mmCIF file of C-alpha atoms in Angstrom:
data_model
loop_
_atom_site.group_PDB
_atom_site.id
_atom_site.type_symbol
_atom_site.label_atom_id
_atom_site.label_comp_id
_atom_site.label_asym_id
_atom_site.label_seq_id
_atom_site.Cartn_x
_atom_site.Cartn_y
_atom_site.Cartn_z
ATOM 1 C CA MET Z 1 -30.670 27.077 -55.596
ATOM 2 C CA SER Z 2 -29.778 29.122 -52.534
ATOM 3 C CA ALA Z 3 -29.269 26.803 -49.599
ATOM 4 C CA LEU Z 4 -31.904 28.163 -47.281
ATOM 5 C CA SER Z 5 -33.481 31.346 -48.615
ATOM 6 C CA VAL Z 6 -36.669 30.042 -47.160
ATOM 7 C CA VAL Z 7 -39.304 31.888 -49.111
ATOM 8 C CA GLN Z 8 -37.559 32.894 -52.282
ATOM 9 C CA LYS Z 9 -39.896 30.647 -54.246
ATOM 10 C CA ILE Z 10 -42.863 32.301 -52.593
ATOM 11 C CA PHE Z 11 -41.553 35.852 -53.006
ATOM 12 C CA PRO Z 12 -39.248 35.342 -56.015
ATOM 13 C CA THR Z 13 -36.753 37.868 -57.287
ATOM 14 C CA PRO Z 14 -37.961 39.469 -60.528
ATOM 15 C CA GLY Z 15 -35.850 38.368 -63.451
ATOM 16 C CA LEU Z 16 -34.366 41.765 -64.264
ATOM 17 C CA MET Z 17 -33.714 42.690 -60.643
ATOM 18 C CA SER Z 18 -30.019 41.996 -60.108
ATOM 19 C CA PHE Z 19 -28.862 45.221 -58.455
ATOM 20 C CA PRO Z 20 -27.497 45.160 -54.889
ATOM 21 C CA CYS Z 21 -29.999 45.065 -52.046
ATOM 22 C CA VAL Z 22 -29.643 46.145 -48.434
ATOM 23 C CA GLY Z 23 -28.951 43.305 -46.014
ATOM 24 C CA VAL Z 24 -31.203 43.723 -42.978
ATOM 25 C CA ASP Z 25 -30.608 41.848 -39.728
ATOM 26 C CA VAL Z 26 -33.489 42.064 -37.243
ATOM 27 C CA SER Z 27 -32.940 41.072 -33.602
ATOM 28 C CA ASP Z 28 -35.066 41.601 -30.510
ATOM 29 C CA THR Z 29 -33.368 44.911 -29.721
ATOM 30 C CA SER Z 30 -31.962 46.393 -32.918
ATOM 31 C CA LEU Z 31 -31.926 46.373 -36.699
ATOM 32 C CA LYS Z 32 -28.561 46.405 -38.467
ATOM 33 C CA TYR Z 33 -28.244 47.087 -42.170
ATOM 34 C CA ILE Z 34 -25.525 47.264 -44.785
ATOM 35 C CA GLN Z 35 -25.369 47.664 -48.549
ATOM 36 C CA PHE Z 36 -22.445 47.027 -50.867
ATOM 37 C CA GLU Z 37 -21.550 48.404 -54.265
ATOM 38 C CA ARG Z 38 -18.898 47.386 -56.772
ATOM 39 C CA PRO Z 39 -17.164 50.479 -58.165
ATOM 40 C CA HIS Z 40 -15.272 48.434 -60.738
ATOM 41 C CA HIS Z 41 -16.695 45.604 -62.806
ATOM 42 C CA ARG Z 42 -14.535 42.793 -61.421
ATOM 43 C CA GLY Z 43 -13.091 44.364 -58.301
ATOM 44 C CA ASP Z 44 -13.879 44.011 -54.624
ATOM 45 C CA VAL Z 45 -17.105 45.421 -53.275
ATOM 46 C CA ARG Z 46 -17.217 48.523 -51.090
ATOM 47 C CA ILE Z 47 -19.613 49.594 -48.357
ATOM 48 C CA LYS Z 48 -22.238 51.957 -49.743
ATOM 49 C CA CYS Z 49 -24.128 52.499 -46.474
ATOM 50 C CA TYR Z 50 -24.583 50.893 -43.088
ATOM 51 C CA GLY Z 51 -26.047 51.569 -39.678
ATOM 52 C CA ASP Z 52 -28.346 50.369 -36.932
ATOM 53 C CA VAL Z 53 -31.729 51.366 -35.552
ATOM 54 C CA ASP Z 54 -32.996 50.551 -32.059
ATOM 55 C CA ILE Z 55 -36.124 48.401 -31.909
ATOM 56 C CA PRO Z 56 -38.536 49.342 -29.095
ATOM 57 C CA VAL Z 57 -38.765 46.821 -26.276
ATOM 58 C CA GLY Z 58 -41.534 44.284 -26.847
ATOM 59 C CA THR Z 59 -41.739 44.765 -30.612
ATOM 60 C CA VAL Z 60 -39.863 41.526 -31.312
ATOM 61 C CA GLU Z 61 -39.316 38.865 -28.652
ATOM 62 C CA ARG Z 62 -37.428 35.627 -29.294
ATOM 63 C CA GLY Z 63 -37.965 36.186 -32.993
ATOM 64 C CA ASN Z 64 -41.734 36.649 -32.721
ATOM 65 C CA VAL Z 65 -43.043 39.937 -34.093
ATOM 66 C CA HIS Z 66 -45.548 41.210 -31.515
ATOM 67 C CA ASP Z 67 -46.070 44.642 -33.067
ATOM 68 C CA VAL Z 68 -45.921 44.727 -36.857
ATOM 69 C CA GLY Z 69 -46.570 48.464 -36.952
ATOM 70 C CA ARG Z 70 -43.633 49.347 -34.711
ATOM 71 C CA LEU Z 71 -41.293 47.068 -36.639
ATOM 72 C CA ALA Z 72 -42.531 48.726 -39.834
ATOM 73 C CA SER Z 73 -41.633 52.128 -38.349
ATOM 74 C CA VAL Z 74 -38.091 50.916 -37.660
ATOM 75 C CA LEU Z 75 -37.805 49.593 -41.204
ATOM 76 C CA ALA Z 76 -39.186 52.864 -42.556
ATOM 77 C CA GLU Z 77 -36.444 54.768 -40.716
ATOM 78 C CA MET Z 78 -33.866 52.499 -42.311
ATOM 79 C CA LYS Z 79 -35.452 53.160 -45.699
ATOM 80 C CA VAL Z 80 -35.160 56.928 -45.195
ATOM 81 C CA ARG Z 81 -31.492 56.595 -44.278
ATOM 82 C CA THR Z 82 -30.593 54.360 -47.222
ATOM 83 C CA GLY Z 83 -33.098 55.244 -49.911
ATOM 84 C CA ALA Z 84 -33.525 51.503 -50.359
ATOM 85 C CA GLU Z 85 -36.579 49.825 -51.779
ATOM 86 C CA TYR Z 86 -35.392 46.222 -51.994
ATOM 87 C CA ILE Z 87 -33.908 44.290 -49.102
ATOM 88 C CA ARG Z 88 -32.820 40.821 -48.008
ATOM 89 C CA MET Z 89 -33.846 40.065 -44.444
ATOM 90 C CA SER Z 90 -32.765 37.610 -41.779
ATOM 91 C CA LEU Z 91 -35.087 35.258 -39.950
ATOM 92 C CA PRO Z 92 -34.401 34.128 -36.348
ATOM 93 C CA GLU Z 93 -32.927 30.684 -35.685
ATOM 94 C CA GLU Z 94 -35.243 30.111 -32.735
ATOM 95 C CA ARG Z 95 -38.274 30.081 -35.039
ATOM 96 C CA ALA Z 96 -36.785 27.670 -37.605
ATOM 97 C CA TYR Z 97 -37.149 23.914 -37.943
ATOM 98 C CA LEU Z 98 -34.429 22.048 -39.819
ATOM 99 C CA PHE Z 99 -34.253 18.382 -40.677
ATOM 100 C CA GLU Z 100 -32.323 16.067 -42.979
ATOM 101 C CA THR Z 101 -33.865 13.496 -45.274
ATOM 102 C CA THR Z 102 -32.964 11.468 -48.346
ATOM 103 C CA VAL Z 103 -34.616 10.983 -51.711
ATOM 104 C CA ASP Z 104 -33.919 8.642 -54.576
ATOM 105 C CA ALA Z 105 -31.182 10.056 -56.781
ATOM 106 C CA LYS Z 106 -33.366 9.504 -59.825
ATOM 107 C CA THR Z 107 -36.064 11.819 -58.479
ATOM 108 C CA LYS Z 108 -36.742 14.704 -60.845
ATOM 109 C CA PRO Z 109 -35.967 18.119 -59.337
ATOM 110 C CA GLN Z 110 -39.569 19.255 -59.813
ATOM 111 C CA ASP Z 111 -40.772 16.264 -57.766
ATOM 112 C CA ILE Z 112 -38.503 16.697 -54.718
ATOM 113 C CA ARG Z 113 -40.711 19.343 -53.095
ATOM 114 C CA GLY Z 114 -43.704 17.049 -53.303
ATOM 115 C CA LEU Z 115 -41.825 14.235 -51.558
ATOM 116 C CA ILE Z 116 -40.669 16.581 -48.790
ATOM 117 C CA ASP Z 117 -44.214 17.870 -48.362
ATOM 118 C CA PHE Z 118 -45.275 14.371 -47.306
ATOM 119 C CA ARG Z 119 -42.476 14.191 -44.708
ATOM 120 C CA LEU Z 120 -43.203 17.456 -42.932
ATOM 121 C CA GLU Z 121 -45.610 16.037 -40.372
ATOM 122 C CA GLU Z 122 -43.094 13.537 -39.014
ATOM 123 C CA ASN Z 123 -40.374 16.188 -38.625
ATOM 124 C CA VAL Z 124 -42.138 19.461 -37.784
ATOM 125 C CA PRO Z 125 -44.700 20.022 -34.987
ATOM 126 C CA LEU Z 126 -46.905 22.165 -37.224
ATOM 127 C CA PRO Z 127 -49.567 21.279 -39.796
ATOM 128 C CA PRO Z 128 -48.084 21.320 -43.317
ATOM 129 C CA LYS Z 129 -50.711 23.862 -44.409
ATOM 130 C CA ASP Z 130 -49.348 26.325 -41.825
ATOM 131 C CA VAL Z 131 -45.705 26.357 -42.929
ATOM 132 C CA TYR Z 132 -43.341 27.536 -45.616
ATOM 133 C CA PHE Z 133 -40.303 25.432 -46.453
ATOM 134 C CA ASN Z 134 -37.338 25.308 -48.747
ATOM 135 C CA TYR Z 135 -34.626 22.707 -49.232
ATOM 136 C CA ALA Z 136 -31.107 22.180 -50.500
ATOM 137 C CA VAL Z 137 -29.514 19.060 -51.958
ATOM 138 C CA VAL Z 138 -26.317 18.695 -49.939
ATOM 139 C CA SER Z 139 -24.692 15.593 -51.408
ATOM 140 C CA GLU Z 140 -25.239 12.363 -53.312
ATOM 141 C CA ASP Z 141 -24.487 8.877 -51.984
ATOM 142 C CA VAL Z 142 -23.371 6.902 -55.016
ATOM 143 C CA GLU Z 143 -23.587 3.526 -53.267
ATOM 144 C CA SER Z 144 -27.169 3.934 -52.029
ATOM 145 C CA HIS Z 145 -28.247 6.024 -55.032
ATOM 146 C CA THR Z 146 -29.753 8.693 -52.763
ATOM 147 C CA LEU Z 147 -29.563 12.441 -52.395
ATOM 148 C CA ARG Z 148 -29.095 13.965 -48.956
ATOM 149 C CA VAL Z 149 -31.436 16.912 -48.533
ATOM 150 C CA VAL Z 150 -31.674 19.493 -45.763
ATOM 151 C CA VAL Z 151 -35.042 21.189 -45.257
ATOM 152 C CA ALA Z 152 -35.737 24.523 -43.533
ATOM 153 C CA VAL Z 153 -39.247 25.226 -42.280
ATOM 154 C CA TYR Z 154 -40.923 28.309 -40.809
ATOM 155 C CA ALA Z 155 -44.435 28.859 -39.569
ATOM 156 C CA LEU Z 156 -46.576 30.714 -42.060
ATOM 157 C CA ALA Z 157 -47.430 33.280 -39.361
ATOM 158 C CA THR Z 158 -43.742 34.046 -38.763
ATOM 159 C CA ILE Z 159 -42.998 34.726 -42.425
ATOM 160 C CA GLU Z 160 -46.136 36.778 -42.911
ATOM 161 C CA SER Z 161 -45.458 39.003 -39.885
ATOM 162 C CA TYR Z 162 -42.015 39.982 -41.195
ATOM 163 C CA TYR Z 163 -43.364 40.394 -44.713
ATOM 164 C CA ALA Z 164 -46.218 42.583 -43.464
ATOM 165 C CA ALA Z 165 -43.769 44.868 -41.633
ATOM 166 C CA CYS Z 166 -41.726 45.245 -44.818
ATOM 167 C CA ALA Z 167 -44.833 46.002 -46.872
ATOM 168 C CA GLN Z 168 -46.019 48.654 -44.405
ATOM 169 C CA ALA Z 169 -42.590 50.291 -44.600
ATOM 170 C CA GLY Z 170 -42.739 50.364 -48.402
ATOM 171 C CA LEU Z 171 -39.969 47.775 -48.772
ATOM 172 C CA VAL Z 172 -39.822 44.711 -50.977
ATOM 173 C CA PRO Z 173 -38.054 41.705 -49.382
ATOM 174 C CA LEU Z 174 -36.426 39.727 -52.180
ATOM 175 C CA SER Z 175 -35.521 36.881 -49.833
ATOM 176 C CA PHE Z 176 -35.630 35.789 -46.211
ATOM 177 C CA GLU Z 177 -32.811 33.701 -44.793
ATOM 178 C CA ILE Z 178 -31.869 32.048 -41.511
ATOM 179 C CA GLU Z 179 -29.257 34.125 -39.683
ATOM 180 C CA ALA Z 180 -26.599 31.393 -39.495
ATOM 181 C CA GLN Z 181 -26.725 30.808 -43.264
ATOM 182 C CA SER Z 182 -26.093 34.507 -43.868
ATOM 183 C CA ILE Z 183 -23.236 34.541 -41.361
ATOM 184 C CA ALA Z 184 -21.670 31.547 -43.089
ATOM 185 C CA ARG Z 185 -21.758 33.336 -46.454
ATOM 186 C CA ALA Z 186 -19.740 36.157 -44.923
ATOM 187 C CA THR Z 187 -17.332 34.259 -42.661
ATOM 188 C CA THR Z 188 -16.510 30.858 -44.188
ATOM 189 C CA PRO Z 189 -14.416 30.102 -47.297
ATOM 190 C CA ARG Z 190 -16.321 30.317 -50.553
ATOM 191 C CA THR Z 191 -15.500 26.690 -51.282
ATOM 192 C CA HIS Z 192 -17.609 25.799 -48.191
ATOM 193 C CA GLU Z 193 -15.904 22.422 -47.823
ATOM 194 C CA GLY Z 194 -16.369 20.669 -44.479
ATOM 195 C CA ALA Z 195 -18.291 21.642 -41.367
ATOM 196 C CA TYR Z 196 -18.120 24.943 -39.491
ATOM 197 C CA MET Z 197 -19.873 25.889 -36.271
ATOM 198 C CA ILE Z 198 -21.263 29.430 -36.224
ATOM 199 C CA VAL Z 199 -21.728 31.024 -32.781
ATOM 200 C CA ASP Z 200 -23.692 34.287 -32.786
ATOM 201 C CA PHE Z 201 -23.161 35.716 -29.287
ATOM 202 C CA GLY Z 202 -25.689 38.511 -28.979
ATOM 203 C CA LYS Z 203 -27.205 40.813 -26.422
ATOM 204 C CA THR Z 204 -30.254 38.673 -25.635
ATOM 205 C CA ARG Z 205 -29.327 35.145 -26.783
ATOM 206 C CA MET Z 206 -26.702 32.945 -28.419
ATOM 207 C CA GLY Z 207 -27.490 31.343 -31.753
ATOM 208 C CA ILE Z 208 -25.600 28.239 -32.861
ATOM 209 C CA GLY Z 209 -25.493 26.931 -36.419
ATOM 210 C CA ILE Z 210 -23.569 24.203 -38.216
ATOM 211 C CA VAL Z 211 -22.868 24.724 -41.894
ATOM 212 C CA TYR Z 212 -21.749 21.711 -43.911
ATOM 213 C CA ASN Z 213 -20.485 22.077 -47.482
ATOM 214 C CA GLY Z 214 -22.212 25.434 -47.692
ATOM 215 C CA ALA Z 215 -25.640 24.349 -46.406
ATOM 216 C CA LEU Z 216 -27.026 25.146 -42.983
ATOM 217 C CA MET Z 217 -27.725 21.748 -41.401
ATOM 218 C CA TYR Z 218 -28.370 22.516 -37.747
ATOM 219 C CA THR Z 219 -29.499 25.439 -35.599
ATOM 220 C CA SER Z 220 -30.037 25.917 -31.898
ATOM 221 C CA THR Z 221 -30.419 28.754 -29.421
ATOM 222 C CA ILE Z 222 -29.136 28.873 -25.848
ATOM 223 C CA GLU Z 223 -30.007 31.240 -23.047
ATOM 224 C CA VAL Z 224 -26.616 32.885 -22.637
ATOM 225 C CA ALA Z 225 -26.492 36.579 -23.453
ATOM 226 C CA GLY Z 226 -24.529 39.763 -22.984
ATOM 227 C CA VAL Z 227 -27.254 41.352 -20.838
ATOM 228 C CA GLN Z 228 -27.004 38.510 -18.329
ATOM 229 C CA MET Z 229 -23.291 39.068 -17.963
ATOM 230 C CA SER Z 230 -23.853 42.770 -17.421
ATOM 231 C CA ALA Z 231 -26.460 42.116 -14.712
ATOM 232 C CA ASP Z 232 -24.070 39.863 -12.775
ATOM 233 C CA MET Z 233 -21.214 42.321 -13.170
ATOM 234 C CA ARG Z 234 -23.387 45.054 -11.632
ATOM 235 C CA ASP Z 235 -23.851 42.880 -8.556
ATOM 236 C CA ILE Z 236 -20.133 43.417 -7.984
ATOM 237 C CA LEU Z 237 -19.512 46.866 -9.441
ATOM 238 C CA GLY Z 238 -22.799 48.608 -8.655
ATOM 239 C CA ASP Z 239 -24.808 50.766 -11.031
ATOM 240 C CA VAL Z 240 -22.221 51.073 -13.797
ATOM 241 C CA ALA Z 241 -23.034 52.301 -17.307
ATOM 242 C CA GLU Z 242 -23.325 49.620 -19.968
ATOM 243 C CA SER Z 243 -20.531 51.243 -21.958
ATOM 244 C CA GLU Z 244 -18.153 50.751 -19.023
ATOM 245 C CA LEU Z 245 -19.207 47.142 -18.553
ATOM 246 C CA THR Z 246 -18.595 46.545 -22.258
ATOM 247 C CA ARG Z 247 -15.114 48.036 -21.932
ATOM 248 C CA ILE Z 248 -14.304 45.737 -19.025
ATOM 249 C CA LYS Z 249 -15.568 42.668 -20.904
ATOM 250 C CA ASN Z 250 -13.595 43.560 -24.016
ATOM 251 C CA GLU Z 251 -10.330 44.643 -22.355
ATOM 252 C CA HIS Z 252 -10.154 42.282 -19.360
ATOM 253 C CA GLY Z 253 -12.874 39.640 -19.710
ATOM 254 C CA LEU Z 254 -11.609 36.226 -18.602
ATOM 255 C CA SER Z 255 -8.202 37.558 -17.556
ATOM 256 C CA ARG Z 256 -7.647 36.661 -13.886
ATOM 257 C CA THR Z 257 -5.524 39.630 -12.868
ATOM 258 C CA LYS Z 258 -5.604 40.896 -9.299
ATOM 259 C CA GLU Z 259 -7.839 43.813 -10.282
ATOM 260 C CA ASN Z 260 -10.184 41.688 -12.412
ATOM 261 C CA LYS Z 261 -10.376 38.404 -10.503
ATOM 262 C CA ASP Z 262 -13.952 38.865 -9.193
ATOM 263 C CA ILE Z 263 -15.289 39.891 -12.591
ATOM 264 C CA ALA Z 264 -13.313 37.144 -14.313
ATOM 265 C CA ALA Z 265 -14.853 34.582 -11.964
ATOM 266 C CA VAL Z 266 -18.352 35.747 -12.911
ATOM 267 C CA LEU Z 267 -17.607 35.733 -16.631
ATOM 268 C CA GLN Z 268 -15.853 32.370 -16.393
ATOM 269 C CA LYS Z 269 -19.124 30.765 -15.292
ATOM 270 C CA TYR Z 270 -20.698 31.904 -18.544
ATOM 271 C CA ALA Z 271 -17.705 30.746 -20.586
ATOM 272 C CA ASP Z 272 -17.971 27.300 -18.950
ATOM 273 C CA VAL Z 273 -21.666 27.079 -19.855
ATOM 274 C CA ILE Z 274 -20.952 28.158 -23.435
ATOM 275 C CA ALA Z 275 -18.208 25.547 -23.802
ATOM 276 C CA GLU Z 276 -20.435 22.814 -22.401
ATOM 277 C CA GLU Z 277 -23.344 23.711 -24.678
ATOM 278 C CA LEU Z 278 -21.127 23.871 -27.773
ATOM 279 C CA ASN Z 279 -19.466 20.584 -26.895
ATOM 280 C CA VAL Z 280 -22.827 18.800 -26.563
ATOM 281 C CA ARG Z 281 -23.893 20.057 -29.982
ATOM 282 C CA MET Z 282 -20.572 19.178 -31.594
ATOM 283 C CA ARG Z 283 -20.734 15.607 -30.285
ATOM 284 C CA TYR Z 284 -24.334 15.270 -31.422
ATOM 285 C CA TRP Z 285 -23.496 16.534 -34.884
ATOM 286 C CA GLU Z 286 -20.352 14.474 -35.349
ATOM 287 C CA THR Z 287 -21.815 11.159 -34.142
ATOM 288 C CA ARG Z 288 -25.229 11.190 -35.790
ATOM 289 C CA SER Z 289 -23.784 9.788 -39.006
ATOM 290 C CA ILE Z 290 -21.329 7.046 -39.966
ATOM 291 C CA GLU Z 291 -19.326 9.772 -41.734
ATOM 292 C CA LYS Z 292 -17.878 10.986 -38.438
ATOM 293 C CA ASP Z 293 -14.512 12.125 -39.797
ATOM 294 C CA GLU Z 294 -16.169 13.890 -42.711
ATOM 295 C CA ARG Z 295 -18.546 15.735 -40.356
ATOM 296 C CA ALA Z 296 -15.902 16.811 -37.827
ATOM 297 C CA ILE Z 297 -16.107 20.543 -37.075
ATOM 298 C CA LYS Z 298 -13.158 22.250 -38.748
ATOM 299 C CA LYS Z 299 -13.520 25.558 -36.944
ATOM 300 C CA VAL Z 300 -15.756 27.443 -34.525
ATOM 301 C CA ILE Z 301 -16.473 30.996 -35.687
ATOM 302 C CA VAL Z 302 -17.697 33.486 -33.085
ATOM 303 C CA CYS Z 303 -19.529 36.678 -34.033
ATOM 304 C CA GLY Z 304 -22.238 38.944 -32.643
ATOM 305 C CA GLY Z 305 -22.188 41.993 -30.421
ATOM 306 C CA SER Z 306 -20.775 40.097 -27.422
ATOM 307 C CA ALA Z 307 -18.051 38.283 -29.374
ATOM 308 C CA ASN Z 308 -15.409 40.691 -28.081
ATOM 309 C CA LEU Z 309 -15.272 39.056 -24.639
ATOM 310 C CA PHE Z 310 -11.549 38.990 -23.889
ATOM 311 C CA GLY Z 311 -10.075 35.481 -23.885
ATOM 312 C CA LEU Z 312 -13.179 33.663 -25.138
ATOM 313 C CA PRO Z 313 -11.782 32.211 -28.425
ATOM 314 C CA GLU Z 314 -8.636 30.976 -26.685
ATOM 315 C CA PHE Z 315 -10.665 29.385 -23.894
ATOM 316 C CA LEU Z 316 -12.994 27.606 -26.327
ATOM 317 C CA THR Z 317 -10.080 26.406 -28.457
ATOM 318 C CA ASN Z 318 -8.546 24.703 -25.427
ATOM 319 C CA VAL Z 319 -11.743 23.197 -24.027
ATOM 320 C CA LEU Z 320 -13.283 22.058 -27.314
ATOM 321 C CA ASP Z 321 -9.954 21.030 -28.866
ATOM 322 C CA THR Z 322 -11.169 22.794 -32.005
ATOM 323 C CA PRO Z 323 -9.767 26.013 -33.532
ATOM 324 C CA THR Z 324 -11.983 28.904 -32.458
ATOM 325 C CA GLU Z 325 -11.704 32.456 -33.712
ATOM 326 C CA ARG Z 326 -13.686 35.622 -34.044
ATOM 327 C CA ALA Z 327 -15.279 36.094 -37.430
ATOM 328 C CA SER Z 328 -13.583 37.797 -40.322
ATOM 329 C CA VAL Z 329 -16.793 39.286 -41.693
ATOM 330 C CA TRP Z 330 -15.134 40.939 -44.724
ATOM 331 C CA MET Z 331 -13.251 37.882 -46.011
ATOM 332 C CA ASN Z 332 -15.625 37.332 -48.960
ATOM 333 C CA ALA Z 333 -16.264 41.028 -49.591
ATOM 334 C CA PHE Z 334 -12.897 42.742 -49.978
ATOM 335 C CA SER Z 335 -9.236 42.634 -49.030
ATOM 336 C CA LEU Z 336 -8.261 44.743 -46.034
ATOM 337 C CA ASN Z 337 -4.962 45.354 -47.832
ATOM 338 C CA ARG Z 338 -6.831 47.351 -50.465
ATOM 339 C CA TYR Z 339 -9.764 48.838 -48.568
ATOM 340 C CA ILE Z 340 -10.303 49.806 -44.930
ATOM 341 C CA PRO Z 341 -14.014 49.874 -44.017
ATOM 342 C CA GLU Z 342 -15.581 52.517 -41.794
ATOM 343 C CA ILE Z 343 -16.788 49.804 -39.404
ATOM 344 C CA ASP Z 344 -13.933 48.848 -37.080
ATOM 345 C CA ARG Z 345 -13.148 45.228 -36.306
ATOM 346 C CA ARG Z 346 -14.752 45.247 -32.846
ATOM 347 C CA HIS Z 347 -18.108 46.439 -34.208
ATOM 348 C CA SER Z 348 -17.913 44.348 -37.376
ATOM 349 C CA TYR Z 349 -18.817 41.154 -35.479
ATOM 350 C CA GLY Z 350 -22.302 42.527 -34.902
ATOM 351 C CA TYR Z 351 -22.793 43.050 -38.646
ATOM 352 C CA ALA Z 352 -21.964 39.477 -39.714
ATOM 353 C CA THR Z 353 -25.570 38.560 -40.572
ATOM 354 C CA ALA Z 354 -26.256 41.774 -42.490
ATOM 355 C CA VAL Z 355 -22.976 41.408 -44.385
ATOM 356 C CA GLY Z 356 -23.872 37.871 -45.462
ATOM 357 C CA LEU Z 357 -27.294 38.993 -46.667
ATOM 358 C CA ALA Z 358 -25.859 41.910 -48.652
ATOM 359 C CA LEU Z 359 -23.209 39.652 -50.214
ATOM 360 C CA LYS Z 360 -25.891 37.445 -51.734
ATOM 361 C CA ASP Z 361 -25.994 39.758 -54.751
ATOM 362 C CA PHE Z 362 -22.234 39.413 -55.335
ATOM 363 C CA VAL Z 363 -21.385 35.725 -54.799
#
């Protein structure tokens, strides 16, 4: 079973439908898409098509779809560009509820959902009749004869709004998946052993996920975003184009040179907040179980459109005492020694979610 393809049981993939789908990542401001193909039977995949479409302001806010029709229009434009009919779509972390629970190891697989159904009320602030959920068995404790299960829950209204937009656009969503799970599929080793922290540093928010042995176990969202940095930089530089601000972030960022010291001071405040927020979540994750060493974060992986901030991975590595690096979004798709994609490295970080969704048909 897929770890957290939340509604795949509700909107199941038809048995004969195994061809590649388009991975579609929807944020508050844009839609990114990518589709892979495999030219040779056992070889690496290749990019068939990719791109992004702006989403009108107010259409989606903090993951809530306020205008289904406008989102459908954006999806319809993507469909025209790709010729796609079937897609796999991301769902926002800020709308998800995740919790861990245990069940008796002797429980029959067909009975696990029923047991979880009874535990929803004590873990999710929504009536069970108003939610969709899926689960993944993460591990088995031989001594206690229990299975550890992680459960992902979304409000019925959230799922139905995204599904309605797809339907209006003439698209069939084969699965919905939490962003961090998709990112993990693209950017962590296929063995998925140990715990990785995923940091999706976007234009309007930062999503944080912890993936343990391949399953998404924790998500959170913090109010640190690229647009906030740009606003504070304009207080110093004046009315500067966003493209120029992006260049300064990417080329100078946290570097405290004579020419960049004022900007670096502004950006450093954000880096300090990011480090503090990540540290709190790491400590919470690592100490909430007796298996502290087993749950220790092996690596922090940074992606998203604002991941290019100069000096950020090095700063986080030092402060968190944990290896931090920008995502290698192609690591489970193809070797860069054999194929150079059209998307350059700097822009690839923004496609991490879409890449993970599109890879679902190949891994």
